[in-house]
Each structure stands twice: as structure tokens, then as C-alpha cells.
XYZ file of C-alpha atoms in Angstrom:
719
model
C -28.070 3.736 27.044
C -31.604 4.936 28.401
C -31.648 4.426 32.498
C -34.659 2.637 32.036
C -33.981 0.232 29.837
C -30.445 -0.481 31.497
C -32.566 -1.541 34.579
C -34.450 -3.568 32.623
C -30.570 -5.349 30.939
C -29.921 -5.746 34.942
C -32.555 -7.857 35.702
C -32.368 -9.918 32.671
C -28.748 -10.659 32.987
C -28.493 -8.803 29.285
C -25.699 -7.343 27.773
C -25.825 -3.925 25.971
C -24.327 -5.609 22.473
C -27.449 -7.921 23.046
C -29.948 -5.266 23.491
C -28.712 -3.646 20.354
C -28.578 -6.660 18.670
C -25.564 -8.449 17.094
C -24.641 -9.855 13.521
C -26.843 -12.566 14.484
C -29.609 -10.795 15.442
C -29.778 -8.554 12.625
C -29.645 -11.217 10.088
C -33.530 -11.459 10.730
C -32.769 -15.084 9.766
C -35.862 -17.105 8.454
C -33.861 -20.437 8.160
C -31.326 -22.531 9.899
C -29.287 -22.020 6.730
C -29.830 -18.204 6.585
C -28.538 -18.099 10.039
C -25.161 -19.613 10.029
C -24.126 -17.589 6.324
C -24.743 -14.164 9.141
C -21.639 -15.106 10.774
C -19.464 -18.046 12.611
C -20.792 -17.362 16.210
C -24.152 -17.903 14.815
C -26.600 -20.643 16.156
C -29.586 -21.843 15.409
C -32.162 -23.283 18.121
C -34.068 -26.442 16.647
C -36.617 -27.110 19.414
C -39.811 -26.243 17.971
C -41.522 -24.673 21.436
C -38.539 -22.373 21.455
C -40.360 -19.078 20.323
C -43.339 -19.806 22.371
C -41.324 -18.835 25.768
C -41.536 -14.683 26.308
C -40.603 -11.921 24.255
C -36.721 -11.853 24.592
C -36.705 -15.233 22.284
C -38.207 -13.829 19.356
C -36.003 -15.480 16.769
C -33.750 -18.756 16.795
C -30.915 -17.132 15.639
C -28.274 -15.716 17.893
C -25.044 -16.008 19.277
C -24.435 -19.397 20.961
C -24.100 -18.269 24.999
C -26.889 -15.990 23.967
C -29.516 -18.875 23.152
C -28.460 -21.307 25.819
C -29.054 -18.117 28.118
C -32.657 -17.696 26.570
C -33.068 -21.842 27.498
C -31.899 -23.318 24.108
C -30.221 -26.605 24.839
C -26.887 -27.355 23.242
C -28.200 -30.146 21.985
C -30.730 -28.207 20.057
C -28.973 -25.933 18.578
C -27.204 -26.083 14.850
C -23.671 -24.849 14.581
C -21.822 -26.243 11.946
C -17.808 -26.284 12.006
C -15.415 -25.619 8.884
C -12.800 -28.544 7.971
C -9.141 -28.568 6.460
C -9.110 -32.206 4.667
C -5.759 -32.762 3.174
C -6.273 -35.004 0.299
C -2.853 -35.378 -1.409
C 0.920 -34.922 0.714
C 3.547 -36.532 -1.027
C 6.508 -35.530 0.821
C 9.174 -33.181 -0.246
C 12.076 -34.643 -2.432
C 15.658 -34.187 -3.212
C 17.001 -33.838 -6.690
C 18.631 -37.087 -6.630
C 17.603 -40.489 -4.657
C 18.699 -43.596 -4.141
C 21.398 -42.453 -6.711
C 19.079 -42.511 -9.548
C 18.498 -39.158 -10.908
C 14.242 -38.248 -10.458
C 12.651 -36.572 -13.724
C 10.780 -33.095 -12.999
C 7.429 -34.798 -13.019
C 9.011 -36.830 -10.120
C 10.382 -33.696 -8.351
C 8.010 -32.669 -5.349
C 9.209 -29.231 -3.680
C 5.540 -27.790 -2.369
C 3.777 -30.016 -0.010
C 0.813 -30.642 0.463
C -0.614 -30.578 -2.942
C -4.675 -31.045 -2.643
C -6.685 -29.992 0.031
C -10.639 -29.932 0.721
C -12.275 -27.190 2.869
C -15.156 -27.091 4.060
C -16.176 -23.297 4.843
C -18.581 -22.068 7.165
C -19.340 -18.200 6.524
C -16.951 -15.711 8.568
C -15.020 -18.749 10.351
C -11.184 -18.669 8.890
C -10.052 -22.399 7.868
C -5.997 -22.387 8.339
C -3.773 -24.803 6.806
C 0.273 -24.838 6.424
C 2.067 -25.230 3.259
C 5.940 -26.062 3.073
C 8.326 -24.931 0.009
C 11.581 -26.788 -0.097
C 14.316 -25.718 -3.250
C 15.173 -28.692 -5.084
C 19.001 -29.497 -5.768
C 19.704 -29.765 -9.480
C 16.269 -28.701 -10.726
C 16.121 -28.541 -14.441
C 16.170 -25.034 -16.027
C 14.858 -23.582 -19.888
C 16.579 -20.869 -21.026
C 15.462 -18.806 -24.049
C 17.957 -15.739 -24.877
C 15.518 -13.360 -27.115
C 17.817 -10.193 -28.559
C 17.015 -7.121 -30.307
C 18.340 -7.886 -34.027
C 18.200 -4.159 -34.808
C 21.701 -2.385 -36.222
C 22.350 -0.697 -32.825
C 22.943 -4.521 -31.817
C 25.317 -5.728 -34.682
C 28.649 -5.579 -32.337
C 26.354 -7.749 -29.516
C 25.353 -10.501 -32.308
C 28.704 -10.758 -32.634
C 29.066 -11.788 -28.618
C 26.078 -14.028 -28.712
C 27.446 -15.940 -31.335
C 29.310 -18.778 -28.517
C 27.182 -18.529 -25.789
C 25.268 -21.267 -25.819
C 28.422 -23.805 -25.361
C 29.505 -20.939 -22.706
C 26.639 -20.534 -21.388
C 25.907 -24.450 -20.971
C 29.124 -24.920 -19.128
C 28.660 -22.546 -16.509
C 25.068 -23.535 -16.440
C 26.078 -27.370 -15.477
C 27.514 -26.077 -12.138
C 23.642 -25.154 -11.079
C 22.133 -27.951 -13.047
C 23.129 -31.197 -14.624
C 19.582 -30.442 -17.121
C 20.026 -27.220 -19.021
C 18.662 -26.605 -22.323
C 18.846 -23.360 -24.515
C 16.676 -21.259 -27.161
C 17.271 -18.152 -29.215
C 14.932 -16.061 -31.105
C 15.086 -12.524 -32.310
C 13.042 -9.676 -33.007
C 13.194 -5.993 -34.605
C 9.975 -3.807 -35.322
C 6.109 -4.896 -36.839
C 6.821 -4.479 -40.537
C 4.576 -1.357 -41.325
C 5.073 2.074 -41.501
C 5.952 4.233 -38.867
C 8.691 1.787 -37.510
C 10.157 0.443 -40.570
C 10.583 2.294 -44.023
C 8.024 0.331 -46.594
C 10.685 1.627 -49.784
C 10.945 -1.707 -51.836
C 15.154 -1.314 -51.565
C 14.204 -0.607 -47.705
C 12.549 -4.172 -47.219
C 15.264 -6.250 -48.753
C 18.340 -4.620 -46.836
C 17.053 -1.723 -44.358
C 20.410 -0.177 -43.359
C 22.864 1.541 -45.505
C 24.264 0.116 -49.143
C 27.509 -1.107 -47.257
C 25.737 -2.929 -45.088
C 24.886 -6.585 -45.605
C 21.111 -6.554 -43.583
C 18.199 -8.990 -43.264
C 14.565 -8.097 -44.296
C 13.100 -6.049 -41.233
C 10.710 -8.879 -39.215
C 8.318 -8.953 -36.046
C 9.897 -12.104 -34.657
C 11.590 -14.970 -35.089
C 11.949 -18.181 -33.647
C 15.369 -19.289 -34.916
C 15.600 -22.274 -32.197
C 14.252 -24.204 -30.264
C 14.750 -24.994 -26.995
C 17.800 -27.342 -27.253
C 20.426 -29.652 -24.697
C 22.653 -28.942 -28.198
C 24.853 -25.630 -27.221
C 26.568 -26.239 -30.630
C 23.501 -25.996 -32.498
C 22.769 -23.316 -30.171
C 26.192 -21.337 -31.636
C 25.908 -22.391 -35.438
C 22.572 -21.033 -35.800
C 22.989 -17.591 -34.078
C 25.993 -17.201 -35.640
C 24.062 -17.261 -39.211
C 21.855 -14.762 -37.753
C 22.169 -10.882 -39.685
C 21.374 -7.707 -38.211
C 18.083 -5.844 -39.199
C 16.903 -2.492 -38.727
C 13.914 -0.014 -38.270
C 13.004 3.831 -37.939
C 12.237 4.734 -34.877
C 14.098 3.738 -31.322
C 11.496 1.669 -29.577
C 11.270 -1.344 -30.518
C 8.822 -4.349 -30.689
C 10.411 -6.120 -27.907
C 6.759 -7.149 -26.024
C 5.095 -8.733 -29.280
C 7.859 -11.354 -29.535
C 7.738 -11.450 -25.292
C 4.018 -12.811 -25.760
C 4.686 -14.942 -28.327
C 7.437 -16.977 -26.825
C 5.159 -16.950 -23.701
C 2.506 -18.185 -25.038
C 3.677 -20.541 -27.835
C 4.776 -23.032 -25.656
C 4.852 -26.272 -28.251
C 6.789 -24.100 -31.203
C 9.416 -22.652 -27.811
C 9.840 -26.404 -26.128
C 9.048 -25.089 -22.935
C 8.604 -27.802 -20.343
C 7.356 -27.899 -16.902
C 10.532 -26.680 -15.161
C 11.976 -23.908 -14.298
C 11.584 -21.522 -17.388
C 13.787 -18.429 -17.499
C 13.429 -15.540 -20.717
C 16.279 -13.372 -21.400
C 15.461 -10.209 -23.025
C 18.381 -8.428 -24.628
C 18.516 -5.027 -26.031
C 20.003 -1.602 -25.893
C 16.534 0.574 -26.192
C 12.971 0.901 -24.872
C 9.622 -0.708 -25.937
C 6.503 -0.529 -27.809
C 3.326 -0.949 -25.556
C -0.364 -1.003 -26.179
C -1.646 1.910 -27.724
C 1.480 2.607 -29.945
C -0.222 0.565 -32.729
C -2.167 3.481 -33.422
C 0.505 4.972 -35.140
C 0.551 2.340 -37.803
C -2.512 2.479 -38.088
C -3.110 -1.708 -35.749
C -6.028 -0.523 -33.146
C -6.997 -4.823 -32.836
C -6.038 -5.218 -29.272
C -3.103 -8.150 -29.222
C -5.284 -11.208 -28.471
C -2.430 -13.278 -26.602
C -2.780 -16.189 -28.543
C 0.375 -17.939 -30.236
C 0.575 -16.745 -34.529
C 3.878 -18.415 -35.229
C 3.936 -19.721 -39.092
C 6.993 -21.496 -39.553
C 8.716 -19.336 -36.603
C 7.651 -16.317 -37.684
C 5.267 -13.922 -36.235
C 2.816 -13.351 -38.796
C -0.065 -11.301 -36.959
C 2.453 -8.032 -36.023
C 0.016 -5.615 -38.743
C -2.791 -6.945 -37.520
C -2.612 -6.456 -33.477
C -1.414 -4.066 -31.527
C 1.380 -4.458 -29.266
C 0.220 -5.979 -25.658
C 0.102 -4.284 -22.164
C 2.004 -4.523 -19.400
C -0.859 -6.223 -18.020
C -1.367 -8.868 -19.778
C 2.197 -9.222 -20.338
C 2.216 -9.964 -16.944
C -1.033 -12.022 -16.725
C 0.565 -14.086 -19.663
C 4.276 -14.361 -17.911
C 2.535 -15.503 -14.524
C 0.111 -18.101 -16.239
C 3.162 -19.724 -18.113
C 5.634 -19.459 -14.569
C 7.880 -17.571 -16.548
C 10.655 -15.504 -15.186
C 12.293 -12.909 -17.002
C 15.991 -11.250 -16.956
C 16.000 -7.647 -18.749
C 19.794 -7.898 -19.976
C 20.088 -3.855 -21.278
C 21.817 -1.230 -21.580
C 23.413 1.461 -18.588
C 20.842 3.844 -20.538
C 17.826 2.340 -20.199
C 18.548 0.483 -16.507
C 15.595 3.190 -15.474
C 12.903 2.005 -18.291
C 13.685 -1.704 -17.491
C 13.983 -1.196 -13.673
C 10.433 0.567 -13.360
C 8.990 -2.460 -15.628
C 10.355 -4.910 -13.372
C 8.702 -3.353 -10.381
C 5.203 -4.581 -12.377
C 6.589 -8.146 -13.481
C 6.743 -10.415 -10.390
C 9.660 -12.904 -11.035
C 11.774 -10.869 -12.730
C 15.080 -9.091 -12.807
C 17.465 -6.547 -14.228
C 20.817 -6.654 -15.335
C 23.166 -4.028 -17.079
C 24.824 -5.088 -20.239
C 28.242 -3.995 -21.393
C 27.992 -2.130 -24.571
C 29.146 -5.367 -26.537
C 27.206 -8.018 -24.339
C 30.780 -9.165 -23.156
C 29.538 -9.780 -19.600
C 26.310 -11.538 -20.841
C 26.752 -15.100 -19.232
C 27.700 -13.280 -15.607
C 24.468 -11.422 -15.761
C 22.308 -13.968 -16.255
C 23.950 -16.051 -13.865
C 23.415 -13.466 -11.390
C 19.888 -12.978 -11.924
C 18.967 -16.454 -12.289
C 20.955 -16.830 -8.255
C 18.479 -13.210 -7.001
C 15.122 -14.633 -8.625
C 15.671 -18.043 -7.417
C 16.240 -17.044 -4.215
C 13.109 -15.593 -3.694
C 9.437 -17.392 -3.097
C 6.569 -15.436 -3.704
C 3.325 -17.576 -3.180
C 0.145 -16.176 -5.795
C -2.925 -17.370 -6.019
C -6.155 -17.908 -8.468
C -8.755 -16.000 -8.576
C -10.851 -15.532 -5.342
C -14.706 -16.471 -5.724
C -17.100 -13.365 -4.522
C -17.094 -13.561 -0.670
C -13.849 -15.511 -0.025
C -10.655 -14.139 0.837
C -7.079 -14.853 1.601
C -4.407 -14.187 3.738
C -0.342 -15.259 4.424
C 2.110 -15.534 6.913
C 5.300 -16.536 6.260
C 7.581 -18.321 8.471
C 11.216 -17.936 6.770
C 14.959 -18.298 7.297
C 16.326 -17.381 10.959
C 13.290 -17.467 12.379
C 11.458 -14.221 10.223
C 8.077 -14.092 9.965
C 6.170 -11.412 8.102
C 1.989 -10.670 7.629
C 0.088 -8.968 4.861
C 1.541 -8.386 1.377
C 4.943 -9.791 2.979
C 3.504 -12.622 4.001
C 3.459 -14.468 0.624
C 6.905 -14.048 0.085
C 10.415 -15.377 1.631
C 14.227 -13.861 0.391
C 17.324 -15.310 0.562
C 16.493 -19.021 0.303
C 19.264 -21.645 -0.514
C 18.888 -24.459 -2.215
C 17.931 -27.265 -0.130
C 16.618 -24.277 2.194
C 12.626 -25.175 3.868
C 10.143 -22.589 4.605
C 6.659 -22.567 5.731
C 3.898 -20.557 4.723
C 0.469 -19.814 7.184
C -2.701 -19.877 4.999
C -5.810 -18.564 6.077
C -9.098 -19.186 3.761
C -12.528 -17.091 5.056
C -15.800 -17.036 3.661
C -18.500 -14.660 3.869
C -21.883 -16.114 3.213
C -22.436 -18.785 0.367
C -22.241 -18.190 -3.325
C -25.561 -18.253 -5.391
C -25.321 -21.452 -6.943
C -23.908 -23.056 -3.392
C -21.297 -25.404 -5.742
C -17.943 -26.217 -4.549
C -15.417 -23.718 -6.153
C -11.807 -24.655 -6.654
C -8.798 -21.990 -6.359
C -4.742 -23.073 -6.791
C -2.050 -21.413 -5.120
C 1.617 -21.620 -6.577
C 5.079 -20.150 -6.340
C 5.714 -17.794 -9.052
C 8.571 -18.706 -11.208
C 7.246 -22.745 -10.621
C 5.237 -25.421 -12.014
C 4.184 -27.030 -9.167
C 0.679 -25.789 -7.596
C -1.474 -26.748 -4.537
C -4.947 -27.540 -5.490
C -8.085 -26.287 -3.309
C -11.232 -27.638 -3.109
C -13.825 -25.089 -1.414
C -16.719 -26.707 -0.079
C -19.334 -24.146 0.994
C -21.604 -24.973 4.508
C -24.724 -23.284 3.730
C -27.321 -25.462 5.037
C -27.618 -27.392 8.371
C -27.922 -30.750 9.014
C -31.492 -30.787 9.968
C -32.431 -29.202 7.318
C -31.959 -33.097 5.765
C -35.188 -34.152 7.867
C -37.750 -31.443 6.958
C -41.346 -32.763 7.295
C -42.696 -31.195 3.640
C -46.585 -30.181 4.395
C -46.582 -29.878 8.019
C -49.806 -29.429 9.773
C -47.395 -27.079 12.134
C -47.200 -24.713 9.057
C -50.775 -23.391 8.662
C -52.157 -26.187 7.210
C -49.435 -27.487 5.251
C -48.720 -24.534 3.951
C -44.270 -24.728 4.620
C -41.900 -27.604 5.388
C -41.278 -27.570 8.944
C -37.513 -27.838 9.113
C -34.948 -27.333 12.133
C -38.169 -26.472 14.242
C -39.192 -23.486 12.188
C -41.353 -23.586 8.732
C -39.797 -23.365 5.353
C -42.749 -21.551 3.620
C -44.082 -22.680 0.111
C -43.901 -20.647 -2.995
C -46.478 -17.672 -2.268
C -46.979 -17.929 1.976
C -45.024 -16.000 3.614
C -45.226 -15.380 7.966
C -43.370 -17.303 10.626
C -45.702 -20.425 10.688
C -46.598 -19.779 6.838
C -50.019 -18.128 8.052
C -50.172 -15.423 4.777
C -50.420 -15.177 1.296
C -48.153 -13.041 -1.024
C -51.398 -12.375 -3.253
C -53.184 -10.286 0.075
C -50.508 -8.166 0.588
C -51.512 -6.303 -2.392
C -55.130 -5.567 -0.738
C -56.414 -2.150 -0.062
C -57.196 -2.892 3.688
C -53.673 -3.926 4.746
C -52.052 -1.545 2.501
C -53.868 0.534 4.747
C -52.388 -0.795 8.130
C -49.012 -0.095 6.456
C -49.342 3.427 5.995
C -48.649 6.149 8.831
C -51.049 8.407 7.050
C -52.955 8.865 3.850
C -50.215 10.888 2.586
C -47.137 8.421 3.549
C -46.309 5.139 1.313
C -46.529 1.869 2.054
C -44.110 0.994 4.906
C -42.484 4.704 4.245
C -41.049 3.039 1.159
C -38.165 1.198 3.396
C -39.824 -2.060 3.769
C -42.695 -4.549 2.300
C -46.596 -5.043 3.757
C -46.858 -8.681 4.617
C -50.148 -9.392 5.954
C -50.796 -6.226 6.885
C -47.531 -5.510 8.804
C -44.421 -3.707 7.228
C -41.415 -6.215 7.374
C -38.484 -3.951 6.784
C -36.051 -4.157 4.275
C -32.374 -5.178 4.657
C -29.498 -2.873 4.331
C -25.941 -4.596 2.758
C -24.333 -3.246 5.636
C -25.754 -5.269 8.416
C -25.041 -2.725 10.767
C -27.509 -0.628 9.477
C -31.540 -1.131 9.520
C -34.795 0.376 9.481
C -37.160 -0.180 12.278
C -40.499 1.304 13.715
C -44.211 0.282 12.963
C -43.942 1.549 9.378
C -40.019 1.038 8.950
C -40.030 4.963 9.387
C -36.813 5.177 11.422
C -33.140 3.787 10.618
C -29.961 4.341 12.671
C -27.747 5.329 9.806
C -29.088 9.046 8.836
C -28.000 10.981 11.887
C -25.984 13.984 11.854
C -22.597 13.617 11.491
C -19.097 15.133 12.379
C -15.652 14.459 11.371
C -17.142 11.694 9.042
C -18.511 9.844 12.254
C -21.868 8.805 12.844
C -22.859 10.973 15.727
C -19.224 12.302 15.833
C -18.294 9.171 17.031
C -19.958 10.161 20.845
C -23.536 8.684 20.663
C -25.837 6.701 19.184
C -28.121 7.173 15.877
C -31.801 6.281 16.754
C -34.938 7.084 14.778
C -32.715 9.701 12.914
C -31.310 11.682 16.049
C -28.301 11.109 17.698
C -28.572 10.004 21.298
C -25.303 11.695 22.426
C -22.948 10.315 25.336
C -22.841 11.561 28.664
C -20.414 14.887 28.921
C -21.582 15.825 24.730
C -24.872 17.453 23.326
C -25.509 18.730 20.031
C -27.507 17.525 16.823
C -24.239 15.372 15.929
C -22.858 14.810 19.520
C -20.153 17.053 18.427
C -20.332 19.574 21.130
C -18.449 18.293 24.657
C -19.569 19.360 27.591
C -15.856 19.173 29.624
C -14.584 22.122 30.489
C -10.890 21.129 31.843
C -9.850 22.431 28.277
C -11.073 26.127 29.161
C -9.407 26.086 32.702
C -7.021 28.987 32.925
C -3.687 28.972 34.593
C -5.477 30.518 37.542
C -8.269 27.546 37.432
C -11.158 29.950 36.431
C -13.013 28.941 33.220
C -11.644 31.052 30.264
C -9.723 33.073 33.209
C -13.447 34.606 34.079
C -13.245 36.594 30.825
C -15.015 34.529 28.660
C -17.273 31.307 27.988
C -16.970 27.976 27.852
C -18.583 26.311 24.299
C -17.965 23.101 23.512
C -14.117 22.718 25.422
C -13.367 26.075 23.150
C -13.514 29.395 25.313
C -14.787 32.394 23.551
C -13.647 35.499 25.343
C -16.299 37.743 25.515
C -14.028 40.845 26.960
C -12.792 42.142 23.947
C -9.005 43.068 25.168
C -8.207 39.075 26.436
C -7.424 36.380 23.874
C -5.865 32.992 23.641
C -6.972 29.241 23.883
C -8.107 30.335 27.995
C -8.621 34.277 27.566
C -5.503 35.156 29.691
C -3.663 36.943 26.685
C -3.884 40.841 26.926
C -1.752 42.423 24.238
C -2.925 45.868 25.268
C -2.565 45.659 28.858
C -0.127 48.866 30.487
C 3.428 46.803 31.068
C 3.577 45.063 27.839
C 6.120 47.044 26.781
C 8.581 46.676 29.626
C 7.929 43.485 30.781
C 9.605 42.579 27.012
C 12.027 44.955 26.764
C 14.965 43.277 27.683
C 14.219 40.674 25.340
C 13.493 42.301 22.520
C 16.622 44.635 22.851
C 19.165 41.567 23.212
C 17.427 39.904 19.992
C 17.829 42.725 17.979
C 20.843 44.726 19.037
C 22.659 42.263 21.243
C 22.797 44.690 24.083
C 20.640 44.864 27.288
C 20.677 43.035 30.715
C 19.803 39.953 29.267
C 22.257 39.288 26.331
C 24.074 36.694 28.033
C 20.920 34.651 28.330
C 19.291 35.981 25.217
C 18.697 32.494 23.665
C 17.698 30.628 26.431
C 14.860 33.397 28.011
C 14.127 35.348 24.664
C 12.748 32.475 22.032
C 9.361 32.976 22.500
C 8.902 35.478 19.974
C 9.354 36.015 16.064
C 11.244 38.537 15.206
C 11.047 41.184 12.118
C 13.622 43.550 11.827
C 12.706 47.090 9.983
C 14.450 50.180 9.080
C 12.844 52.587 10.437
C 9.940 53.124 12.880
C 7.474 54.383 9.869
C 7.716 51.379 8.828
C 6.092 49.533 11.785
C 2.802 47.838 11.605
C 0.430 50.841 12.480
C -2.875 49.990 15.177
C -5.214 49.022 11.936
C -2.933 46.482 10.401
C -4.370 43.726 13.361
C -5.747 43.607 16.452
C -4.410 43.749 19.685
C -1.441 45.060 18.430
C 0.717 47.233 21.263
C 3.164 50.161 20.151
C 6.121 50.312 22.274
C 9.433 52.950 22.875
C 11.982 52.047 25.437
C 14.941 53.656 26.236
C 18.251 51.645 26.270
C 21.505 51.960 27.894
C 22.789 54.579 25.987
C 19.720 56.775 26.961
C 18.709 55.941 23.508
C 14.719 55.730 22.684
C 14.096 51.993 20.108
C 10.911 51.608 19.206
C 8.905 48.075 18.319
C 5.895 46.678 18.250
C 4.277 43.727 20.199
C 1.037 41.200 18.982
C -0.278 38.106 19.736
C -2.342 36.148 16.746
C -5.099 34.527 16.655
C -3.436 31.252 16.691
C -1.403 32.349 20.056
C 1.965 33.164 18.095
C 3.686 36.404 19.122
C 5.033 38.620 16.391
C 7.411 41.188 17.365
C 8.728 44.145 14.558
C 11.511 46.195 15.363
C 12.799 49.558 13.801
C 16.867 49.325 13.448
C 16.924 53.453 13.542
C 17.372 54.850 17.457
C 15.910 57.727 18.448
């Protein structure tokens, strides 16, 4: 900061932030509504006489303390605050009440159920959501099975699944329903053989198989386990040509055909059983199918009829539909395809993978284990947020564990009856273009209950309602006097609506907005209003144009390390004003010489100059960060002789302390002395010839590389 400017700031009692500007003053707000949208700290002075009291009061919009310092009374400051209102707050319930079993829609697992938030720009509104797992909660389970030929032995074991699974699931819930569906593949080449005989029986002649099909809803959800056994026992294996199956088509139909499947608003489980991989979006091109999957129900007489018309769904499409319909997926797959479905699980929230035995004999245990795993984890998900709105979560789980960020959305190891809390913060930046209310929803994944949140945006001040239309204070009635300032009528501009927009284009006024005849109006960075440049606003509020002709800006200065003015200065009119101890066009040159001090306390050992905190050695014999290393100086060979001898030959005076004292260089062994580096191989290399204890000569070179590391080459051959 300039010394004169600093002195002025002290005399006026202003901080540097006030001089440089804050988010409130940078917004250049022309109305109270624009001001309060600039940030949560911004207030608007409604005192009509406020701007008549000096240069330092050139705007009504500023931080509250700054407005008070400038003489605006608290009573004259508009500073609306956001609120949280709970509209529906039904208490969390248990599964049973006074001995009477409750219906699913009478059970409440999340509280509250509806809120209204009044959002002020930049100000977070925080509330708590509490979740409690209910006892004896109803479950719908749909078993979707691959009926290609390789699953023949699995079908035999699944035929009694209905009653057996009913028995086991009654230990978890008294309200359990089960359904069954099967799939094979799209009924076109090259997925199946379309020869007439193969269409009737796709298996070998000695096997009785049913005609190939894409997906069939065999049994809608029912509480009758014996009906499951009866219908499944009548199913026959089919066949196809390629190894991946058309399971994604089946999952999509099971998910979106809620009425045909019979899904209730309870816990929904989809068990997907297969011993193969899967086709996904794009694979349909092999059969000439290019239309993307439409994500709609196409069941006629319980058969999927559009497999030949629509491509397979994508993974993202399935994730969307499964989430929308609150379906949790259990992939029961054989050992061979575990890695594939583990990767798929990572992409589908609230899903699990179990290893299916070769004949599906362990399917009941697999389902029970997967259900316990899924139901013990609570993950919150919110609907699409309006533009400018953000949301954050902090979880407060069992045993006092709290998490933020993405982990703040979930709690694990939740048992029946456990209660956890999530702290939710919603923040808006600005106001939506239409200014209307928006509604978002938060729900725990895999559960049908959700929390409705109505967002109201505070876009105007209360004084907005008390405006005086066509006020004489606004240049002969050319505007509405609102919140102490003029809101100009259409076609009028200026602080008191003193200018007509039609006048902006006249030559005389335009001439006042040019630096000279050869330049653009307001340097093409602003508009000429009544002969005065009004500079454009940038999307980034920290960036701004300035100057009489908008010829200056604070963002087009030189950069260093991808930082404006190297992070060591400020940008003023496209030129860096460096902080103390820094210089250069990008303030990237430090004037601090402490990094250049040698061990003798001399700058660069007296053999160089310190530039930008780095030594540049002027004596060619010296090198290193402080010009202290001299490989060619006399005595180098003698100084390092003992360490070279102990490292290379295990002899000499330092053989007992070699590891401790002689590890400072990299050792490279050569056979003969002729193989040692030559003088021209690298700079500052020293050739040494020394005697050992046996009066034999040994030869080595000593060199310091540019990065400061020492390299020693030794010849094994003695002289």
C-alpha cells in the first residue's frame, strides 16, 4: 500500500479492506435488492441524505460496521436475515403402537418431514434431520434370474425359494412379499440364433428348452410363498449365443413397471442372479439397434416387448431409475464374475454383491447377509439443486462419530432402533432469475420417505414495498424513490435518473468516453453513460475494470507460479505493485539474501551475486547453492582418499567407520583407469591418484554435479 494512502487510511480510520473494496462495495449495487444479494455481510443505508455527506460515502451498499462508521444509523440499515420454519414435524415411530400393527404409511423414520427456508444470499440456513430405523418394517423382494442354459442347475434350487425365504425373512419382518422374473437376451441376431428350429428350442436337440425372450415377469409381488414355488417350478431354461446377458433390460423394466411388479412404498429389494456379464448402452448396435433406452415401462402380458427396438440402458440411466424408485439391488453372482459386479456396485449406491455358489444353494444366506449390510447404512441424497444453491452435510452417527464432506451424508452399522442425526446447511448465491420459490427433497437412499424443503429467496428489501413512484427526487419524476435511492424508469439512468439512455449514442457524449480518437469507447470495457464511462462488471467479483476510461484492470498483470503477481503483490492498472522484499514484473524476485548466505556468513561465499534469492557464481571454479563447492581446488584427492578407499576396497584408516562417515557420495566402480570419466565428460571433475597401505596406486575421479550431489568413479585395477 502506498505510504500516502496508508496515512489517509489511518486519519480516516479505514482498513485496507475498505480501501481496496469488499464484496459489498465491489458489487456497485444500484438498489437495495442488488445490495443484499451481493453477500450476507452487506447492508443498505436508506437515509436519503447519506450520499450528500462526502466522498467516502459514494455508495449506500457496504458492510454493516462500515455503514455505521460512515454515519448511517442502525435504524436506517436494511439487513434482512434468513429463517428456518418447520412445517411438518411428525414424531419418529416404532413399528408397533399400543399392540396395534401400523401400516407402512403410518411409520415415520425421518424427522422433520417438511421445512421452509428463507434464504439470504451467502447466508447458510442450518437444520437437523433425525433418522431412526423402525422395527418390523415391511419388505418387498423381487428375484430376477438369468434363465440362460448355464443356469439350469440353479433353477432347480430356486424352485423352493419362496417358502424357505419366507420362513427366514419372518425373523426380520412380519410383512414380507416376494416376486419372480426371468431374463435371457434380446431376441435378434447376433444375441440369439434366429433359425426357426432354434427359435423354438435354442438348446441341443436332447434338451427341452423354452423359446428365447428378453424379460418376463413370472410372478408379481405376493405374500404367498407357495405360489412362488408353484410358478417357478414350471419355468424352463432357455438359451442364447453370446456370453454377456441382457440383464440390464430386465432391471430397467422391473424398476419402472411399479404397477405390474406390485411395488409398495416399503423397503424394495431386487435380487439379480446370474453367472455371466452384462450388455450395456451401445452394445445394441451389434443387432442394428441404435435408439437409446427410453427408461419407460413396456410390459405387455408380462413380457418386455421392445427389446428389439431400444438399446440396453446405460449404467448411469439405471442408477437414476433405481434411485428414483428407491430400489436396493443385490447382485448374486458366481465367483468368476465377482470383480465385474464389484465395480458395478461401486457405481450404484445402496447395492451389494454376494458370491453365488455354482448351483445357487446358498442364495437364502446371501440375500439375508446382503439385506443386513444394506439396511445398516444410511445415505442421504438430495434432488437436483436450483442454480446458485449449495448444500452440505455433517453426520452425527453412533458412538459420537461425526463426518463432513461426502462422508457427512452417511452413517454405517445402524441397527434397528438406532437414531442418528444429520446437520444440513443450505446456502444460496444470488437469486434465481424468476425470483420464485423452489422445492428440493432429501431422502435416505433405499427408503421411500423424504423431506420436502421449500426455498424462498430474499431478493428485495422490506423498504421495496414503500417506494414512491415518479418521485420529484428522481429528476422530475423519472424514477421511484425506493429505500432512499432512485430506481429509474425504463430509458433513464444515473444516480438520480438524470440521464436518458437515448443520449448515450450521441457523438459529443461518446467523445468524452474515449482516451483519444483512435481508441474504443470506454476502452471496450464499459458503457458511456451521460458522457461518463461506467465500467462493466466481471463474473468474478474480485476482478474489476477501473479508470476514467475503464482502461485499467486488476487481473491482467504478469503471473508467476500461476498466481497473479506471484502472490507477492497486487495488480493495479495492469501493473504489479510488489510487496516489500519482492521485485520483478510478476513480483517473483525475492530481495531476501538469507538464502544466499554461505557458512562464512558471506553472500555467495564472496564468489558470486545473489539474484532473486539464488546465488549465481561468478568464479567458474566454484559452484553449489552458496558457491562454496570447489571440486578442482588442491587437496580434494587427499581429503576424500580414505573414504574412497574404504568404500571401494574395504581398506584404509576409515574401514571401521566407513558407513558412518563416508556415505556422502555415490560410488561407481570401473574395471580399469582408462574407463574413468575424462575431463571433458562433465564440468569440475577431479582426477586422483593415491597410494594405499600396500604402497599400490589406486585411481578415482571426484565430481560435484549441478544438483549438488557428489559422484566418485573408482578403478578396480591397482597400479
